[in-house]
mmCIF file of C-alpha atoms and ligand atoms in Angstrom:
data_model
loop_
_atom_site.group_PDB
_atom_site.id
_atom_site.type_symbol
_atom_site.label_atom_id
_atom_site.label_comp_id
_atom_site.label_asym_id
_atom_site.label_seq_id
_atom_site.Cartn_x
_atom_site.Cartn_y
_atom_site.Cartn_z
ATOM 1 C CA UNK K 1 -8.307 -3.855 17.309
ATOM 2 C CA UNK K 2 -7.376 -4.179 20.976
ATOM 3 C CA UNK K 3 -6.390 -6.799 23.404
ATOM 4 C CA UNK K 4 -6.018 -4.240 26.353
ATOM 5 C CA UNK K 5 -7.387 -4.949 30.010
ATOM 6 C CA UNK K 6 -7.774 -1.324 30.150
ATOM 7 C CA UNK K 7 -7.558 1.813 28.144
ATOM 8 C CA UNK K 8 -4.168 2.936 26.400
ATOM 9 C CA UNK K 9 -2.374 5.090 27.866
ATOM 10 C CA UNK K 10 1.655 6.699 27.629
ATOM 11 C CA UNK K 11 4.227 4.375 26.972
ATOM 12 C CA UNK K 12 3.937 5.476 23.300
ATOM 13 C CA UNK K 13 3.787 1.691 22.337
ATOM 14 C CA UNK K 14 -0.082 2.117 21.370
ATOM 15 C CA UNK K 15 -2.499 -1.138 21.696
ATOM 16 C CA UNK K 16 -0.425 -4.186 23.531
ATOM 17 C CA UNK K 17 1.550 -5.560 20.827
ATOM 18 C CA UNK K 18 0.901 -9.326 19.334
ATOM 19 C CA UNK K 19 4.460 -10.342 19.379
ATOM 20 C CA UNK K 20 5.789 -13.143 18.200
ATOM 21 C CA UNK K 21 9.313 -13.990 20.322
ATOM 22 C CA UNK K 22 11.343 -17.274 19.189
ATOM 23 C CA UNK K 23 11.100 -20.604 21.237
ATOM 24 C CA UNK K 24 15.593 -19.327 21.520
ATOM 25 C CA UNK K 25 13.924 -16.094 23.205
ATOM 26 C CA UNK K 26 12.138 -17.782 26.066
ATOM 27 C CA UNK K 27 14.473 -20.631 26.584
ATOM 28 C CA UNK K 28 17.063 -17.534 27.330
ATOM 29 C CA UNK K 29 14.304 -15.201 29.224
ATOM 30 C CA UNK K 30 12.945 -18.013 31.252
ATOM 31 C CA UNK K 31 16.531 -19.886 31.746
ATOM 32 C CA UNK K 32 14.889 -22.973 30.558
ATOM 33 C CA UNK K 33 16.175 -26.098 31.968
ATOM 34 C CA UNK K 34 16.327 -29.613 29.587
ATOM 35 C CA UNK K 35 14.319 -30.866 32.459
ATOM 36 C CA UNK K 36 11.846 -27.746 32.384
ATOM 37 C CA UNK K 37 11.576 -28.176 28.926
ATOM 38 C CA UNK K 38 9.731 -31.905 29.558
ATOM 39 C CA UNK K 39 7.265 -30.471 32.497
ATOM 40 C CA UNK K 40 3.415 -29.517 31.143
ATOM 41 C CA UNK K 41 3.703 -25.944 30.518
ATOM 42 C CA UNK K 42 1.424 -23.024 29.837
ATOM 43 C CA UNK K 43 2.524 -20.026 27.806
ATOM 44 C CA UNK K 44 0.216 -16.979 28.936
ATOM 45 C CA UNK K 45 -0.124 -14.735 26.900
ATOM 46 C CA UNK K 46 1.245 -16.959 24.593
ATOM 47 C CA UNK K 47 0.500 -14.342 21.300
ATOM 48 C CA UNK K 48 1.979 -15.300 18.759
ATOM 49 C CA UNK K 49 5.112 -16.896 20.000
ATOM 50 C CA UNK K 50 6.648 -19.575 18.619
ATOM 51 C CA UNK K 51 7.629 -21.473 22.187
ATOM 52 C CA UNK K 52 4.327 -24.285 22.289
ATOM 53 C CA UNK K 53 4.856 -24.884 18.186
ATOM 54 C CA UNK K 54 8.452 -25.804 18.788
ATOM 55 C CA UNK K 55 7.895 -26.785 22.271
ATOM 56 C CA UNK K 56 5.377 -29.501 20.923
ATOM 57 C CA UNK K 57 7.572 -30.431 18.064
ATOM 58 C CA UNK K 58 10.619 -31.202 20.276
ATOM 59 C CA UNK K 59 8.625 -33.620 22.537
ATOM 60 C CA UNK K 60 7.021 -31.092 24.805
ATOM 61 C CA UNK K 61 3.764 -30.697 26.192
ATOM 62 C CA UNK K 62 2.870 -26.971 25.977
ATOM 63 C CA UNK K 63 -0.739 -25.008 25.975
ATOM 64 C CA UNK K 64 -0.455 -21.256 25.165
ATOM 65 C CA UNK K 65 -3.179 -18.767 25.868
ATOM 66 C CA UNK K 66 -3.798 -15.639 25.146
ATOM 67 C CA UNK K 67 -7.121 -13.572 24.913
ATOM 68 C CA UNK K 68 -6.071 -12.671 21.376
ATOM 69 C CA UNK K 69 -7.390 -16.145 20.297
ATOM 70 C CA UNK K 70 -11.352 -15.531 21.117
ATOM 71 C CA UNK K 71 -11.074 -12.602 18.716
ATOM 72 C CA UNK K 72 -9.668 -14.196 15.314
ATOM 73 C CA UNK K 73 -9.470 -17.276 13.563
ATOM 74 C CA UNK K 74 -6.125 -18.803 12.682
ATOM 75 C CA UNK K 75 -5.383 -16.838 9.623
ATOM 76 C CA UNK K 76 -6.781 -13.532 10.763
ATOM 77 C CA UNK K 77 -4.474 -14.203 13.783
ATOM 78 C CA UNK K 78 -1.835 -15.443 11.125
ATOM 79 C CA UNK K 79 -2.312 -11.965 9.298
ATOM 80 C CA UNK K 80 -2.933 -9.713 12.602
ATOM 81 C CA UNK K 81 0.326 -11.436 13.459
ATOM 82 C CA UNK K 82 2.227 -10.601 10.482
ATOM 83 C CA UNK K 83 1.156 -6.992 10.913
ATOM 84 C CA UNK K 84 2.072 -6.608 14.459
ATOM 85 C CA UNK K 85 5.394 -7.843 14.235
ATOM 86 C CA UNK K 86 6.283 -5.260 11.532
ATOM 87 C CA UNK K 87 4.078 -2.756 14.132
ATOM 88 C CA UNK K 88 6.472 -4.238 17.315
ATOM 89 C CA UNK K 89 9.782 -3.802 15.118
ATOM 90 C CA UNK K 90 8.788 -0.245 14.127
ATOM 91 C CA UNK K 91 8.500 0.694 17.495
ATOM 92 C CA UNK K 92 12.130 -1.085 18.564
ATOM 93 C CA UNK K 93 13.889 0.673 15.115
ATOM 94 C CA UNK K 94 12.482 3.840 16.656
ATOM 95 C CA UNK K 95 13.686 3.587 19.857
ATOM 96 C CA UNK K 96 16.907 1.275 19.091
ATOM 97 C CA UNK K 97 19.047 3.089 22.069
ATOM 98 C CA UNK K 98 16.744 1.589 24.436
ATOM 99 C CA UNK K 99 17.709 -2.058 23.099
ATOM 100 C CA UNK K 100 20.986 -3.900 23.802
ATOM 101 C CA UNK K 101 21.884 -5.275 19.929
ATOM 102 C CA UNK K 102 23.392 -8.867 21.255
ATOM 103 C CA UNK K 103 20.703 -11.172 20.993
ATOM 104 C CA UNK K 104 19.970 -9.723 17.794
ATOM 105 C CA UNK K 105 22.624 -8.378 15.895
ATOM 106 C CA UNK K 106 20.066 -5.277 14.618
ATOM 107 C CA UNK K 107 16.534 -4.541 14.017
ATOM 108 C CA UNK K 108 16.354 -6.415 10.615
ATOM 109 C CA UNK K 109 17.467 -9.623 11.954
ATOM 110 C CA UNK K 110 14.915 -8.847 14.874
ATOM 111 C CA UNK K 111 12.249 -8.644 12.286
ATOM 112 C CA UNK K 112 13.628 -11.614 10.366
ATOM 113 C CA UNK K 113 13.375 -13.706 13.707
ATOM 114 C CA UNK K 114 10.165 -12.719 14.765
ATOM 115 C CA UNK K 115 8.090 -13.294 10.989
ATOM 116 C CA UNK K 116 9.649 -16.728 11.688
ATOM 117 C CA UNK K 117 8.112 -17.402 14.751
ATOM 118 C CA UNK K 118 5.007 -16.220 13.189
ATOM 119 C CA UNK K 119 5.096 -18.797 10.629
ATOM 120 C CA UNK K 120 6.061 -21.986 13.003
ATOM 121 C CA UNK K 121 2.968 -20.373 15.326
ATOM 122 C CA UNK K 122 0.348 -19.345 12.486
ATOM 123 C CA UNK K 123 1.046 -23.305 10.930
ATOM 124 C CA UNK K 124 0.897 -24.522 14.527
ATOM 125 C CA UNK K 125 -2.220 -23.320 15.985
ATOM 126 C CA UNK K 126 -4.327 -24.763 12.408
ATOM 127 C CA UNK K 127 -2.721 -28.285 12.242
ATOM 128 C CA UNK K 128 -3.037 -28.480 16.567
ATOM 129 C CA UNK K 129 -5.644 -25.562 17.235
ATOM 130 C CA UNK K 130 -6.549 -27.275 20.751
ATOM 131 C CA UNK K 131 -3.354 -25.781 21.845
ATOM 132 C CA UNK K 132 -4.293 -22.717 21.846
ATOM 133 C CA UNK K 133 -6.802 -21.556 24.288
ATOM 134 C CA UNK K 134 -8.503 -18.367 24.578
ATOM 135 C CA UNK K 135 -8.508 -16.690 27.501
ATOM 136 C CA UNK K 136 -8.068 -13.403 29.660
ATOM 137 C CA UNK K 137 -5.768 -12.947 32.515
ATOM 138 C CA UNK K 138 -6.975 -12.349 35.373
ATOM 139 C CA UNK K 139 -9.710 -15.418 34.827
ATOM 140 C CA UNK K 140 -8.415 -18.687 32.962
ATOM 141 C CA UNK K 141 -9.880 -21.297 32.112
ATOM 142 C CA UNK K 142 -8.066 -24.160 33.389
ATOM 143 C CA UNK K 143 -8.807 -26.004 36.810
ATOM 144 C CA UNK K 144 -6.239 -25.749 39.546
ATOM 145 C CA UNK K 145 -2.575 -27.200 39.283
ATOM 146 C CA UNK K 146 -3.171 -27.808 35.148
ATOM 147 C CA UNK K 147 0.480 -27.599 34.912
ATOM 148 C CA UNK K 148 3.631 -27.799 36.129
ATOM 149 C CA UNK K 149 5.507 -24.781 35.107
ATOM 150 C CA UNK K 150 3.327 -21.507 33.746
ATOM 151 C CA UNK K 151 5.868 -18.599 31.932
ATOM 152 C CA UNK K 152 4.545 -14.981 31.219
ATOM 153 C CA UNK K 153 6.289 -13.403 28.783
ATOM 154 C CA UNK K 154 5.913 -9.342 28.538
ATOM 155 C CA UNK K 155 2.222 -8.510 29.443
ATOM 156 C CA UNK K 156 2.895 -8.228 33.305
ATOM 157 C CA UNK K 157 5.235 -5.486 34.027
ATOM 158 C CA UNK K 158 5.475 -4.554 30.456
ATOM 159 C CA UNK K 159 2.236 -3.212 30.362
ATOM 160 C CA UNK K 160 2.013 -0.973 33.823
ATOM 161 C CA UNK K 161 1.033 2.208 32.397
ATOM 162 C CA UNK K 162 -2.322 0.323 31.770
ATOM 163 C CA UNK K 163 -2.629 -2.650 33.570
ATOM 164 C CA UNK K 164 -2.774 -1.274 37.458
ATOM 165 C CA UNK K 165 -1.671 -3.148 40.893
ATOM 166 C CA UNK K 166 -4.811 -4.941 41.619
ATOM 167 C CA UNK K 167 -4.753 -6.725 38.313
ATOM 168 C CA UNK K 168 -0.498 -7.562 38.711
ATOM 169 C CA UNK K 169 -1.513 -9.088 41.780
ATOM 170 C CA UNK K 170 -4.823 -10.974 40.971
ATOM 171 C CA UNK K 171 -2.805 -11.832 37.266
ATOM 172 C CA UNK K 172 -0.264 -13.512 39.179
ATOM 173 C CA UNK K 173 -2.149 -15.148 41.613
ATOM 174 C CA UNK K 174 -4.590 -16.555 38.853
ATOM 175 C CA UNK K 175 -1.097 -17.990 36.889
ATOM 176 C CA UNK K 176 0.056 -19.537 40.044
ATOM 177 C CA UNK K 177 -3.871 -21.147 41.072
ATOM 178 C CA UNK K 178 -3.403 -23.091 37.546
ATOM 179 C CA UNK K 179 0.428 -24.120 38.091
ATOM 180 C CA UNK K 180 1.033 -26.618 40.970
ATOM 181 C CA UNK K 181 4.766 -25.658 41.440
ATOM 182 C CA UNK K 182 5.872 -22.583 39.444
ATOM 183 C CA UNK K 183 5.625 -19.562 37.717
ATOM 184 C CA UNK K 184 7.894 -17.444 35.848
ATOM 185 C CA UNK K 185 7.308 -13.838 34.149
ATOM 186 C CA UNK K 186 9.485 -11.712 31.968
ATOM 187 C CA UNK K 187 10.564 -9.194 32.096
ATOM 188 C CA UNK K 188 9.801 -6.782 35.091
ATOM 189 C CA UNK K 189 10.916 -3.248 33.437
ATOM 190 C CA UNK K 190 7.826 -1.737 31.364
ATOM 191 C CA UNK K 191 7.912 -1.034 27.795
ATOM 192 C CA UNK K 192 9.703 2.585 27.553
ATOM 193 C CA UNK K 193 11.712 2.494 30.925
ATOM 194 C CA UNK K 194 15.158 0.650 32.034
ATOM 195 C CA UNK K 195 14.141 0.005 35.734
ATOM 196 C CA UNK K 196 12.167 -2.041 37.076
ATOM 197 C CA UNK K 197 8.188 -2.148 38.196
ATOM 198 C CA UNK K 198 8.085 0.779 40.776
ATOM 199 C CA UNK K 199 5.898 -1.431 43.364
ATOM 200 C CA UNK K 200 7.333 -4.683 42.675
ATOM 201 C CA UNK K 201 9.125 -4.778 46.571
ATOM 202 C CA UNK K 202 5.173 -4.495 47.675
ATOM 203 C CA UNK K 203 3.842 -6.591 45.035
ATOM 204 C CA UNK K 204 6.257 -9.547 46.820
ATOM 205 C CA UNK K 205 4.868 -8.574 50.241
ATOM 206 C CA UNK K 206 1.451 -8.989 49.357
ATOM 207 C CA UNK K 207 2.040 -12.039 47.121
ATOM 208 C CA UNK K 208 3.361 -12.981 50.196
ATOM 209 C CA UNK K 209 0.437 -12.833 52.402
ATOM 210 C CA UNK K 210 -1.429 -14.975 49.555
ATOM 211 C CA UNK K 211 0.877 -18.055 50.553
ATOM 212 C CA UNK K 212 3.321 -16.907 47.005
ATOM 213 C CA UNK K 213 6.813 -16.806 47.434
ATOM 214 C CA UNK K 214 8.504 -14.813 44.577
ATOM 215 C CA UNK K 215 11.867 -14.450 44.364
ATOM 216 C CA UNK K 216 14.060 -12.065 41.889
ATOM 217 C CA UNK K 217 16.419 -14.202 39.332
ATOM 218 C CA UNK K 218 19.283 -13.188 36.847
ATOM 219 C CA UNK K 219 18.706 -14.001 33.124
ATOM 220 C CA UNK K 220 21.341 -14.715 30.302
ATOM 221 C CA UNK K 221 18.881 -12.403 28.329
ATOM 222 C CA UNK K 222 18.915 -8.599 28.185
ATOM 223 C CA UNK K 223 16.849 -7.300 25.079
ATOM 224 C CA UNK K 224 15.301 -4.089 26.291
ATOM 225 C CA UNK K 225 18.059 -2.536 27.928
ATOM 226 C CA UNK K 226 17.678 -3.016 31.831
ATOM 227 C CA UNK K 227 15.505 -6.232 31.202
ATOM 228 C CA UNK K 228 17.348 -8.833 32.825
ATOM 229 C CA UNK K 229 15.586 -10.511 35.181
ATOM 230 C CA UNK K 230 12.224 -12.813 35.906
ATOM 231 C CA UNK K 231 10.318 -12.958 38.515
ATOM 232 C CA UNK K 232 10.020 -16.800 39.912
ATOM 233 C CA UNK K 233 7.087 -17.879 42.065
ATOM 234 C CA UNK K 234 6.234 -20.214 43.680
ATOM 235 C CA UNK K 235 3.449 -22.308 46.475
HETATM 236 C C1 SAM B 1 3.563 -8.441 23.956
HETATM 237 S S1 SAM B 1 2.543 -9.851 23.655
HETATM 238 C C2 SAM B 1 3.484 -11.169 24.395
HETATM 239 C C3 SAM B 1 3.288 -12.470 23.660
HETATM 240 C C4 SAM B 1 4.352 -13.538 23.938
HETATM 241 N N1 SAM B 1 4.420 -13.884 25.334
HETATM 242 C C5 SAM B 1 5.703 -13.060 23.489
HETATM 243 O O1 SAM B 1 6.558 -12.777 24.346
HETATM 244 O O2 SAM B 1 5.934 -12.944 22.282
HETATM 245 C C6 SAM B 1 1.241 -9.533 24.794
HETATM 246 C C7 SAM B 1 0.029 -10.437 24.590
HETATM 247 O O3 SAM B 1 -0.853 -10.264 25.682
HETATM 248 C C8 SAM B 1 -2.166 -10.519 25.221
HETATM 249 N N2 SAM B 1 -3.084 -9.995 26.243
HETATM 250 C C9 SAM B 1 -3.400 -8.708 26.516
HETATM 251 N N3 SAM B 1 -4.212 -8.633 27.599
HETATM 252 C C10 SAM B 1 -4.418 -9.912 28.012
HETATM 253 C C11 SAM B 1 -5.165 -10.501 29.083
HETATM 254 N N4 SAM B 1 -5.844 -9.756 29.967
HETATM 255 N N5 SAM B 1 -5.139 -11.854 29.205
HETATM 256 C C12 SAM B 1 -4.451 -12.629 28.328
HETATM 257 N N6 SAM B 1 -3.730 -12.131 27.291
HETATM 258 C C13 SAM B 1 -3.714 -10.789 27.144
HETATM 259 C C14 SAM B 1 -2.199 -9.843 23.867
HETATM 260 O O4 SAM B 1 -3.229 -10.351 23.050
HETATM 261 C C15 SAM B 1 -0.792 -10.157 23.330
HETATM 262 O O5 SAM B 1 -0.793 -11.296 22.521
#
């Protein structure tokens, strides 16, 4: 089954993976304030993470989206999830030099971490399944300035070998037309490489010209070896 925008192609990951990072993993990857943590927030893609289930549970107010949601209902996703977090973890055991072993302390605790998001997320989105809206990036479905703070966790970026310019730039300005202050994404270094999106320095010039400011921020986060920064934009 695939989620893809357009046809796989060579970063030997295969289809986009489901994943299933910990609410820990995006308060590090997004540098989550306290005070962030109490704006409205999208998650998109939101997959099968567990940031709006333990978002929502500490007081938040977090939506996640994801095209991934039109497709399934909650315990196909619940399985499908399951599945691709054993698929994502193959793929990291197989390639463990590109990974920095800090966060986690080795692929079995990755695993470990990542079924257990997929738990608080596959019993979050049946007791609270209006939090989880399907939809597909570059077109959401959410009026202008929905939120306060949109993140974008590892689609963007991640996914260049498939997902060209013209969608990076209409992707990012459809995540900023539903946020009325800011977006963040994570990481900007695709799946299989250490450096960063080749045409990010023209990605910020045109994003410029569409009234976006986007500036380049250090993370306390480095997973996939070279991965340590977001990209925050703003009106
Ligand atoms: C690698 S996962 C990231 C999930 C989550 N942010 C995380 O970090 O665990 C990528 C997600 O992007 C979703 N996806 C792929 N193409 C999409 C699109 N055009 N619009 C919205 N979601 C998409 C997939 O269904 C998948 O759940």
């Amino acid at each position: 089954m695939s989620f893809e925008s357009a046809p796989t192609r060579s970063n030997g990951i295969g289809e986009v993976v489901i994943t299933a990072r910990s609410f820990e993993e995006y308060k590090a990857m997004f540098a989550l304030s306290p005070d962030d943590l109490t704006k409205r927030i999208l998650d998109c893609p939101g997959g099968a993470a567990g940031f709006t289930s333990e978002g929502n549970s500490r007081g938040g107010d977090v939506i996640a989206c994801d095209v991934a949601y039109s497709l399934h209902t909650a315990n196909e996703l619940a399985a499908t999830a399951e599945a691709e977090t054993d698929r994502g973890n193959e793929y990291v055991r197989a390639h463990s030099h590109d990974y920095v072993w800090e966060f986690f302390a080795d692929p079995d605790e990755h695993q470990h971490v990542r079924h257990r998001a997929v738990q608080g997320f596959a019993a979050d989105i049946r007791r609270n399944p209006n939090h989880y809206v399907a939809g597909r990036l570059p077109s959401l479905p959410f009026p202008d300035s929905s939120f306060d703070l949109v993140l974008s966790s590892h689609l963007l970026f991640s996914y260049a070998d498939r997902l060209d310019h013209a969608f990076h730039l209409d992707a990012i300005s459809e995540l900023m037309r539903v946020t009325r202050d800011e977006a963040r994404i994570f990481p900007l270094v695709p799946v299989g490489s250490s450096e960063p999106y080749p045409q990010l320095d023209g990605l910020l010039e045109e994003l410029d010209s569409r009234g976006i400011t986007a500036r380049i921020v250090s993370v306390d986060y480095e997973f996939q070896r070279g991965a340590t920064h977001m990209l925050v934009c703003r009106h």
